[in-house]
Amino acid sequence: MTVETFNPNKVVNKTTTLETPVKVLSDNKPSQQSNGSRIGFVSLGCPKNLVDSERILTQLRTEGYDVVPTYNDADLVIVNTCGFIDAAVEESLDTIGEALKENGKVIVTGCLGVKEDEIRELHPNVLAITGPHAYETVVEQVHD
């Protein structure tokens, strides 16, 4: 048996290259071109709620939506609410009201969404209301 000393300058048959993964990634890269729509987003609540927010935001960004930091810069605002304790419900309802006042076009999702009557009583002008884990429905509502 012979053992060769490694020589970094010696060219050997390549068994692995980065060319294939780089090509696959660049071919499947999400569109960086904006579709012209800007979304404002407020996420309130627990880590499960944060997961829903990330799923919604990821899908919207993949579709070319821009996520903007202010109500005034947005074409539409999504408020992902919490509804488990009274203070969280109050914060969610206040945030919905603030978004409506500043922007006028609001979609509500999250745990408080299961109490649609309560939301509509205070904020009848919200565009749509969904409950928790309804990220696909939220994205569809953005399309409408």
Tab-separated table of C-alpha atoms in Angstrom:
chain	number	residue	atom	x	y	z
A	1	MET	CA	0.000	0.000	0.000
A	2	THR	CA	1.259	3.439	-0.840
A	3	VAL	CA	0.293	6.657	0.837
A	4	GLU	CA	0.598	9.905	-1.005
A	5	THR	CA	1.281	13.173	0.707
A	6	PHE	CA	-1.471	15.693	0.141
A	7	ASN	CA	-0.516	18.345	-2.384
A	8	PRO	CA	-3.066	21.196	-2.667
A	9	ASN	CA	-1.632	22.242	-6.023
A	10	LYS	CA	-2.221	18.851	-7.596
A	11	VAL	CA	-5.465	18.644	-9.591
A	12	VAL	CA	-7.448	15.479	-8.999
A	13	ASN	CA	-10.828	14.350	-10.221
A	14	LYS	CA	-13.442	16.447	-8.489
A	15	THR	CA	-16.152	14.514	-6.758
A	16	THR	CA	-17.953	17.497	-5.307
A	17	THR	CA	-18.394	21.019	-6.529
A	18	LEU	CA	-20.427	23.986	-5.466
A	19	GLU	CA	-21.611	24.612	-9.011
A	20	THR	CA	-24.739	22.463	-8.745
A	21	PRO	CA	-26.059	23.814	-5.420
A	22	VAL	CA	-25.339	27.387	-6.458
A	23	LYS	CA	-27.229	26.886	-9.726
A	24	VAL	CA	-30.196	25.271	-7.968
A	25	LEU	CA	-30.379	28.074	-5.419
A	26	SER	CA	-30.165	30.795	-8.037
A	27	ASP	CA	-32.778	29.097	-10.232
A	28	ASN	CA	-35.196	28.816	-7.301
A	29	LYS	CA	-34.515	32.241	-5.833
A	30	PRO	CA	-37.693	34.137	-4.887
A	31	SER	CA	-38.513	37.102	-7.019
A	32	GLN	CA	-36.735	40.212	-5.801
A	33	GLN	CA	-38.988	42.330	-7.955
A	34	SER	CA	-41.762	44.024	-6.051
A	35	ASN	CA	-45.323	43.531	-7.222
A	36	GLY	CA	-46.009	47.077	-6.061
A	37	SER	CA	-47.989	46.163	-2.967
A	38	ARG	CA	-46.748	47.154	0.448
A	39	ILE	CA	-47.876	45.390	3.604
A	40	GLY	CA	-47.723	46.686	7.155
A	41	PHE	CA	-47.603	43.978	9.805
A	42	VAL	CA	-48.121	43.940	13.568
A	43	SER	CA	-47.586	40.704	15.477
A	44	LEU	CA	-48.875	40.462	19.050
A	45	GLY	CA	-48.854	37.467	21.347
A	46	CYS	CA	-47.063	34.231	22.015
A	47	PRO	CA	-44.366	32.280	20.139
A	48	LYS	CA	-47.038	30.244	18.297
A	49	ASN	CA	-48.437	33.515	17.016
A	50	LEU	CA	-44.953	34.522	15.919
A	51	VAL	CA	-44.692	31.328	13.856
A	52	ASP	CA	-47.912	32.230	12.038
A	53	SER	CA	-46.587	35.753	11.463
A	54	GLU	CA	-43.357	34.402	9.986
A	55	ARG	CA	-45.261	32.054	7.677
A	56	ILE	CA	-47.490	34.861	6.426
A	57	LEU	CA	-44.579	37.261	5.942
A	58	THR	CA	-42.437	34.654	4.206
A	59	GLN	CA	-45.205	33.824	1.734
A	60	LEU	CA	-45.950	37.474	1.012
A	61	ARG	CA	-42.273	38.299	0.478
A	62	THR	CA	-41.911	35.278	-1.808
A	63	GLU	CA	-44.789	36.656	-3.866
A	64	GLY	CA	-43.047	40.020	-4.176
A	65	TYR	CA	-44.865	42.040	-1.527
A	66	ASP	CA	-42.832	44.630	0.340
A	67	VAL	CA	-43.180	44.668	4.115
A	68	VAL	CA	-42.996	48.243	5.354
A	69	PRO	CA	-42.458	49.570	8.888
A	70	THR	CA	-45.258	52.148	9.099
A	71	TYR	CA	-48.996	52.245	8.604
A	72	ASN	CA	-48.759	55.222	6.268
A	73	ASP	CA	-46.356	53.472	3.898
A	74	ALA	CA	-48.585	50.380	3.621
A	75	ASP	CA	-51.348	49.614	1.158
A	76	LEU	CA	-52.796	47.226	3.749
A	77	VAL	CA	-52.076	46.317	7.381
A	78	ILE	CA	-52.278	42.840	8.905
A	79	VAL	CA	-52.689	42.636	12.685
A	80	ASN	CA	-51.917	39.231	14.188
A	81	THR	CA	-53.700	39.342	17.539
A	82	CYS	CA	-53.623	37.691	20.937
A	83	GLY	CA	-56.834	36.886	22.778
A	84	PHE	CA	-55.960	34.897	25.878
A	85	ILE	CA	-55.783	37.452	28.673
A	86	ASP	CA	-57.700	40.675	29.112
A	87	ALA	CA	-54.641	42.900	28.744
A	88	ALA	CA	-53.702	41.162	25.464
A	89	VAL	CA	-57.256	41.506	24.134
A	90	GLU	CA	-57.217	45.208	24.987
A	91	GLU	CA	-53.833	45.686	23.306
A	92	SER	CA	-55.032	43.821	20.213
A	93	LEU	CA	-58.238	45.870	19.937
A	94	ASP	CA	-56.284	49.112	20.456
A	95	THR	CA	-53.791	48.110	17.763
A	96	ILE	CA	-56.592	47.272	15.307
A	97	GLY	CA	-58.135	50.696	15.988
A	98	GLU	CA	-54.798	52.432	15.540
A	99	ALA	CA	-54.157	50.631	12.243
A	100	LEU	CA	-57.639	51.520	10.983
A	101	LYS	CA	-57.188	55.165	11.972
A	102	GLU	CA	-53.742	55.454	10.365
A	103	ASN	CA	-54.298	53.285	7.287
A	104	GLY	CA	-57.946	52.291	6.881
A	105	LYS	CA	-57.333	48.845	5.363
A	106	VAL	CA	-56.844	46.156	8.002
A	107	ILE	CA	-56.963	42.366	8.053
A	108	VAL	CA	-57.154	40.779	11.509
A	109	THR	CA	-55.863	37.298	12.266
A	110	GLY	CA	-54.719	35.369	15.318
A	111	CYS	CA	-56.354	34.133	18.497
A	112	LEU	CA	-58.648	37.117	18.989
A	113	GLY	CA	-60.019	36.410	15.513
A	114	VAL	CA	-62.203	33.663	16.949
A	115	LYS	CA	-64.182	36.471	18.612
A	116	GLU	CA	-65.203	38.111	15.344
A	117	ASP	CA	-68.367	39.638	16.818
A	118	GLU	CA	-66.360	41.416	19.524
A	119	ILE	CA	-63.909	42.788	16.953
A	120	ARG	CA	-66.640	43.926	14.545
A	121	GLU	CA	-68.574	45.580	17.366
A	122	LEU	CA	-65.653	47.934	18.002
A	123	HIS	CA	-64.126	47.963	14.512
A	124	PRO	CA	-66.779	47.238	11.856
A	125	ASN	CA	-64.542	48.431	9.014
A	126	VAL	CA	-61.874	45.713	9.166
A	127	LEU	CA	-61.601	44.010	5.785
A	128	ALA	CA	-61.430	40.431	7.052
A	129	ILE	CA	-61.016	38.410	10.241
A	130	THR	CA	-59.509	34.955	10.655
A	131	GLY	CA	-58.518	32.844	13.639
A	132	PRO	CA	-55.123	31.386	14.564
A	133	HIS	CA	-53.106	29.245	12.136
A	134	ALA	CA	-55.040	30.643	9.160
A	135	TYR	CA	-51.967	31.945	7.340
A	136	GLU	CA	-53.109	30.609	3.944
A	137	THR	CA	-56.459	32.365	4.310
A	138	VAL	CA	-54.705	35.613	5.282
A	139	VAL	CA	-52.529	35.471	2.166
A	140	GLU	CA	-55.652	34.829	0.026
A	141	GLN	CA	-57.329	37.860	1.623
A	142	VAL	CA	-54.305	40.000	0.781
A	143	HIS	CA	-54.722	38.936	-2.852
A	144	ASP	CA	-58.366	40.082	-2.801
